[in-house]
mmCIF file with all atom_site columns, C-alpha atoms in Angstrom:
data_model
loop_
_atom_site.group_PDB
_atom_site.id
_atom_site.type_symbol
_atom_site.label_atom_id
_atom_site.label_alt_id
_atom_site.label_comp_id
_atom_site.label_asym_id
_atom_site.label_entity_id
_atom_site.label_seq_id
_atom_site.pdbx_PDB_ins_code
_atom_site.Cartn_x
_atom_site.Cartn_y
_atom_site.Cartn_z
_atom_site.occupancy
_atom_site.B_iso_or_equiv
_atom_site.pdbx_formal_charge
_atom_site.auth_seq_id
_atom_site.auth_comp_id
_atom_site.auth_asym_id
_atom_site.auth_atom_id
_atom_site.pdbx_PDB_model_num
ATOM 1   C CA . ALA X 1 1   ? -29.323 -8.750 19.163 1.00 0.00 ? 1   ALA X CA 1
ATOM 2   C CA . ASP X 1 2   ? -30.859 -5.161 19.181 1.00 0.00 ? 2   ASP X CA 1
ATOM 3   C CA . LEU X 1 3   ? -33.057 -5.275 16.136 1.00 0.00 ? 3   LEU X CA 1
ATOM 4   C CA . CYS X 1 4   ? -34.025 -1.476 16.624 1.00 0.00 ? 4   CYS X CA 1
ATOM 5   C CA . PRO X 1 5   ? -30.872 0.566  17.284 1.00 0.00 ? 5   PRO X CA 1
ATOM 6   C CA . PRO X 1 6   ? -32.329 4.022  16.108 1.00 0.00 ? 6   PRO X CA 1
ATOM 7   C CA . GLN X 1 7   ? -35.195 3.520  18.452 1.00 0.00 ? 7   GLN X CA 1
ATOM 8   C CA . LYS X 1 8   ? -32.975 2.727  21.359 1.00 0.00 ? 8   LYS X CA 1
ATOM 9   C CA . LYS X 1 9   ? -30.648 5.700  20.566 1.00 0.00 ? 9   LYS X CA 1
ATOM 10  C CA . SER X 1 10  ? -33.765 8.072  20.464 1.00 0.00 ? 10  SER X CA 1
ATOM 11  C CA . ARG X 1 11  ? -34.923 6.674  23.778 1.00 0.00 ? 11  ARG X CA 1
ATOM 12  C CA . GLU X 1 12  ? -31.646 7.285  25.463 1.00 0.00 ? 12  GLU X CA 1
ATOM 13  C CA . GLU X 1 13  ? -31.317 10.718 24.138 1.00 0.00 ? 13  GLU X CA 1
ATOM 14  C CA . SER X 1 14  ? -34.756 11.547 25.516 1.00 0.00 ? 14  SER X CA 1
ATOM 15  C CA . SER X 1 15  ? -33.954 10.664 29.123 1.00 0.00 ? 15  SER X CA 1
ATOM 16  C CA . GLY X 1 16  ? -32.296 12.453 31.984 1.00 0.00 ? 16  GLY X CA 1
ATOM 17  C CA . GLU X 1 17  ? -32.212 16.012 33.206 1.00 0.00 ? 17  GLU X CA 1
ATOM 18  C CA . GLY X 1 18  ? -32.906 18.655 30.528 1.00 0.00 ? 18  GLY X CA 1
ATOM 19  C CA . SER X 1 19  ? -33.759 16.266 27.650 1.00 0.00 ? 19  SER X CA 1
ATOM 20  C CA . GLY X 1 20  ? -36.895 14.575 26.284 1.00 0.00 ? 20  GLY X CA 1
ATOM 21  C CA . VAL X 1 21  ? -40.473 15.149 25.963 1.00 0.00 ? 21  VAL X CA 1
ATOM 22  C CA . GLU X 1 22  ? -43.124 15.623 28.633 1.00 0.00 ? 22  GLU X CA 1
ATOM 23  C CA . ILE X 1 23  ? -46.631 14.993 27.707 1.00 0.00 ? 23  ILE X CA 1
ATOM 24  C CA . LEU X 1 24  ? -49.096 17.166 29.788 1.00 0.00 ? 24  LEU X CA 1
ATOM 25  C CA . ALA X 1 25  ? -52.287 16.446 27.786 1.00 0.00 ? 25  ALA X CA 1
ATOM 26  C CA . ASN X 1 26  ? -53.504 13.955 25.055 1.00 0.00 ? 26  ASN X CA 1
ATOM 27  C CA . ARG X 1 27  ? -57.314 14.009 24.995 1.00 0.00 ? 27  ARG X CA 1
ATOM 28  C CA . PRO X 1 28  ? -60.182 14.341 22.530 1.00 0.00 ? 28  PRO X CA 1
ATOM 29  C CA . TYR X 1 29  ? -62.031 17.700 22.135 1.00 0.00 ? 29  TYR X CA 1
ATOM 30  C CA . SER X 1 30  ? -65.432 18.354 20.537 1.00 0.00 ? 30  SER X CA 1
ATOM 31  C CA . ASP X 1 31  ? -65.857 22.050 20.063 1.00 0.00 ? 31  ASP X CA 1
ATOM 32  C CA . GLY X 1 32  ? -62.458 23.636 19.144 1.00 0.00 ? 32  GLY X CA 1
ATOM 33  C CA . PRO X 1 33  ? -60.309 24.428 16.129 1.00 0.00 ? 33  PRO X CA 1
ATOM 34  C CA . GLY X 1 34  ? -61.442 22.434 13.124 1.00 0.00 ? 34  GLY X CA 1
ATOM 35  C CA . GLY X 1 35  ? -64.475 21.003 15.071 1.00 0.00 ? 35  GLY X CA 1
ATOM 36  C CA . SER X 1 36  ? -63.561 17.808 16.827 1.00 0.00 ? 36  SER X CA 1
ATOM 37  C CA . GLY X 1 37  ? -60.279 16.269 17.241 1.00 0.00 ? 37  GLY X CA 1
ATOM 38  C CA . GLN X 1 38  ? -57.268 15.324 19.478 1.00 0.00 ? 38  GLN X CA 1
ATOM 39  C CA . TYR X 1 39  ? -55.630 18.054 21.610 1.00 0.00 ? 39  TYR X CA 1
ATOM 40  C CA . THR X 1 40  ? -51.901 17.528 22.816 1.00 0.00 ? 40  THR X CA 1
ATOM 41  C CA . HIS X 1 41  ? -49.884 19.725 25.150 1.00 0.00 ? 41  HIS X CA 1
ATOM 42  C CA . LYS X 1 42  ? -46.113 18.961 25.273 1.00 0.00 ? 42  LYS X CA 1
ATOM 43  C CA . ILE X 1 43  ? -43.029 20.329 26.855 1.00 0.00 ? 43  ILE X CA 1
ATOM 44  C CA . TYR X 1 44  ? -39.850 19.670 24.926 1.00 0.00 ? 44  TYR X CA 1
ATOM 45  C CA . HIS X 1 45  ? -36.745 19.757 27.130 1.00 0.00 ? 45  HIS X CA 1
ATOM 46  C CA . VAL X 1 46  ? -34.081 20.968 24.857 1.00 0.00 ? 46  VAL X CA 1
ATOM 47  C CA . GLY X 1 47  ? -31.199 21.497 27.370 1.00 0.00 ? 47  GLY X CA 1
ATOM 48  C CA . SER X 1 48  ? -29.095 18.448 26.174 1.00 0.00 ? 48  SER X CA 1
ATOM 49  C CA . HIS X 1 49  ? -28.922 20.075 22.468 1.00 0.00 ? 49  HIS X CA 1
ATOM 50  C CA . ILE X 1 50  ? -27.282 23.238 23.690 1.00 0.00 ? 50  ILE X CA 1
ATOM 51  C CA . PRO X 1 51  ? -23.555 23.526 24.522 1.00 0.00 ? 51  PRO X CA 1
ATOM 52  C CA . SER X 1 52  ? -23.132 23.372 28.360 1.00 0.00 ? 52  SER X CA 1
ATOM 53  C CA . TRP X 1 53  ? -21.266 26.682 28.582 1.00 0.00 ? 53  TRP X CA 1
ATOM 54  C CA . PHE X 1 54  ? -24.375 28.425 26.996 1.00 0.00 ? 54  PHE X CA 1
ATOM 55  C CA . ARG X 1 55  ? -26.805 26.200 28.996 1.00 0.00 ? 55  ARG X CA 1
ATOM 56  C CA . ALA X 1 56  ? -25.098 27.612 32.181 1.00 0.00 ? 56  ALA X CA 1
ATOM 57  C CA . LEU X 1 57  ? -26.048 31.066 31.250 1.00 0.00 ? 57  LEU X CA 1
ATOM 58  C CA . LEU X 1 58  ? -29.656 30.406 30.524 1.00 0.00 ? 58  LEU X CA 1
ATOM 59  C CA . PRO X 1 59  ? -32.425 30.172 33.071 1.00 0.00 ? 59  PRO X CA 1
ATOM 60  C CA . LYS X 1 60  ? -34.349 26.891 33.166 1.00 0.00 ? 60  LYS X CA 1
ATOM 61  C CA . ALA X 1 61  ? -37.355 28.440 31.398 1.00 0.00 ? 61  ALA X CA 1
ATOM 62  C CA . ALA X 1 62  ? -35.270 29.166 28.304 1.00 0.00 ? 62  ALA X CA 1
ATOM 63  C CA . LEU X 1 63  ? -34.438 25.464 28.025 1.00 0.00 ? 63  LEU X CA 1
ATOM 64  C CA . GLN X 1 64  ? -38.154 24.422 27.342 1.00 0.00 ? 64  GLN X CA 1
ATOM 65  C CA . VAL X 1 65  ? -40.285 24.800 24.345 1.00 0.00 ? 65  VAL X CA 1
ATOM 66  C CA . GLU X 1 66  ? -44.098 24.197 24.771 1.00 0.00 ? 66  GLU X CA 1
ATOM 67  C CA . GLU X 1 67  ? -46.310 22.843 21.974 1.00 0.00 ? 67  GLU X CA 1
ATOM 68  C CA . GLU X 1 68  ? -50.064 22.827 21.942 1.00 0.00 ? 68  GLU X CA 1
ATOM 69  C CA . SER X 1 69  ? -51.718 21.022 19.091 1.00 0.00 ? 69  SER X CA 1
ATOM 70  C CA . TRP X 1 70  ? -55.398 20.552 17.913 1.00 0.00 ? 70  TRP X CA 1
ATOM 71  C CA . ASN X 1 71  ? -55.507 17.817 15.377 1.00 0.00 ? 71  ASN X CA 1
ATOM 72  C CA . ALA X 1 72  ? -58.861 17.730 13.563 1.00 0.00 ? 72  ALA X CA 1
ATOM 73  C CA . TYR X 1 73  ? -57.800 16.127 10.264 1.00 0.00 ? 73  TYR X CA 1
ATOM 74  C CA . PRO X 1 74  ? -57.841 17.519 7.554  1.00 0.00 ? 74  PRO X CA 1
ATOM 75  C CA . TYR X 1 75  ? -57.120 20.707 9.705  1.00 0.00 ? 75  TYR X CA 1
ATOM 76  C CA . THR X 1 76  ? -54.558 21.037 12.424 1.00 0.00 ? 76  THR X CA 1
ATOM 77  C CA . ARG X 1 77  ? -53.294 24.083 14.435 1.00 0.00 ? 77  ARG X CA 1
ATOM 78  C CA . THR X 1 78  ? -50.171 24.020 16.400 1.00 0.00 ? 78  THR X CA 1
ATOM 79  C CA . ARG X 1 79  ? -48.735 26.727 18.719 1.00 0.00 ? 79  ARG X CA 1
ATOM 80  C CA . TYR X 1 80  ? -45.114 26.837 19.970 1.00 0.00 ? 80  TYR X CA 1
ATOM 81  C CA . THR X 1 81  ? -44.142 28.929 22.863 1.00 0.00 ? 81  THR X CA 1
ATOM 82  C CA . CYS X 1 82  ? -41.163 29.333 25.198 1.00 0.00 ? 82  CYS X CA 1
ATOM 83  C CA . PRO X 1 83  ? -41.898 30.198 28.888 1.00 0.00 ? 83  PRO X CA 1
ATOM 84  C CA . PHE X 1 84  ? -38.750 32.396 28.972 1.00 0.00 ? 84  PHE X CA 1
ATOM 85  C CA . VAL X 1 85  ? -39.996 34.781 26.116 1.00 0.00 ? 85  VAL X CA 1
ATOM 86  C CA . GLU X 1 86  ? -43.712 35.210 27.215 1.00 0.00 ? 86  GLU X CA 1
ATOM 87  C CA . LYS X 1 87  ? -44.917 37.331 24.404 1.00 0.00 ? 87  LYS X CA 1
ATOM 88  C CA . PHE X 1 88  ? -43.547 35.371 21.598 1.00 0.00 ? 88  PHE X CA 1
ATOM 89  C CA . SER X 1 89  ? -45.235 32.369 19.897 1.00 0.00 ? 89  SER X CA 1
ATOM 90  C CA . ILE X 1 90  ? -45.457 30.622 16.402 1.00 0.00 ? 90  ILE X CA 1
ATOM 91  C CA . GLU X 1 91  ? -48.749 29.330 15.278 1.00 0.00 ? 91  GLU X CA 1
ATOM 92  C CA . ILE X 1 92  ? -48.986 26.911 12.288 1.00 0.00 ? 92  ILE X CA 1
ATOM 93  C CA . GLU X 1 93  ? -52.286 26.209 10.595 1.00 0.00 ? 93  GLU X CA 1
ATOM 94  C CA . THR X 1 94  ? -52.538 23.397 8.029  1.00 0.00 ? 94  THR X CA 1
ATOM 95  C CA . TYR X 1 95  ? -55.152 22.117 5.800  1.00 0.00 ? 95  TYR X CA 1
ATOM 96  C CA . TYR X 1 96  ? -54.594 18.661 4.122  1.00 0.00 ? 96  TYR X CA 1
ATOM 97  C CA . ARG X 1 97  ? -56.317 18.767 0.812  1.00 0.00 ? 97  ARG X CA 1
ATOM 98  C CA . PRO X 1 98  ? -56.139 16.247 -2.161 1.00 0.00 ? 98  PRO X CA 1
ATOM 99  C CA . ASP X 1 99  ? -55.238 18.813 -4.669 1.00 0.00 ? 99  ASP X CA 1
ATOM 100 C CA . CYS X 1 100 ? -51.369 18.976 -4.678 1.00 0.00 ? 100 CYS X CA 1
ATOM 101 C CA . GLY X 1 101 ? -51.347 22.481 -3.329 1.00 0.00 ? 101 GLY X CA 1
ATOM 102 C CA . GLN X 1 102 ? -53.234 24.016 -6.131 1.00 0.00 ? 102 GLN X CA 1
ATOM 103 C CA . GLN X 1 103 ? -55.790 26.119 -4.106 1.00 0.00 ? 103 GLN X CA 1
ATOM 104 C CA . THR X 1 104 ? -54.856 29.789 -3.860 1.00 0.00 ? 104 THR X CA 1
ATOM 105 C CA . ASN X 1 105 ? -56.641 30.639 -0.699 1.00 0.00 ? 105 ASN X CA 1
ATOM 106 C CA . VAL X 1 106 ? -57.337 27.564 1.364  1.00 0.00 ? 106 VAL X CA 1
ATOM 107 C CA . PHE X 1 107 ? -57.691 29.603 4.650  1.00 0.00 ? 107 PHE X CA 1
ATOM 108 C CA . ASN X 1 108 ? -60.242 32.115 2.914  1.00 0.00 ? 108 ASN X CA 1
ATOM 109 C CA . LEU X 1 109 ? -58.146 35.068 3.742  1.00 0.00 ? 109 LEU X CA 1
ATOM 110 C CA . SER X 1 110 ? -59.346 38.608 3.156  1.00 0.00 ? 110 SER X CA 1
ATOM 111 C CA . ALA X 1 111 ? -57.732 40.734 0.371  1.00 0.00 ? 111 ALA X CA 1
ATOM 112 C CA . ALA X 1 112 ? -55.755 42.450 3.199  1.00 0.00 ? 112 ALA X CA 1
ATOM 113 C CA . GLU X 1 113 ? -54.532 39.428 4.879  1.00 0.00 ? 113 GLU X CA 1
ATOM 114 C CA . LYS X 1 114 ? -53.501 37.989 1.296  1.00 0.00 ? 114 LYS X CA 1
ATOM 115 C CA . ARG X 1 115 ? -51.351 41.112 0.938  1.00 0.00 ? 115 ARG X CA 1
ATOM 116 C CA . GLN X 1 116 ? -49.585 40.510 4.019  1.00 0.00 ? 116 GLN X CA 1
ATOM 117 C CA . ARG X 1 117 ? -48.656 36.841 3.545  1.00 0.00 ? 117 ARG X CA 1
ATOM 118 C CA . ILE X 1 118 ? -45.492 35.571 1.980  1.00 0.00 ? 118 ILE X CA 1
ATOM 119 C CA . LEU X 1 119 ? -45.654 32.543 -0.274 1.00 0.00 ? 119 LEU X CA 1
#
């Protein structure tokens, strides 16, 4: 009997053309964001999650999302990009603190930066 059907389903959905995750790098670093940690670089192939009629209109570069992550717990930085849209990226910085989110300026932002943020 299959004792782990969710894992099997996930594995099946992550195989084949245009789907799954490709790991390009997974290595330690010593002088980067947050000091020392683990760097990963992945490509998510999202083609199988888009309707086929729409997928046919898009170039292959539009069906990929790249993720670079620097994990130096309690700090992490993750950047998402899409090769099809070269000048667009999303960066997420996270601090894990044992204070239930009570710190008002965990990133030590300047007054000008704090005025631009949305909470």
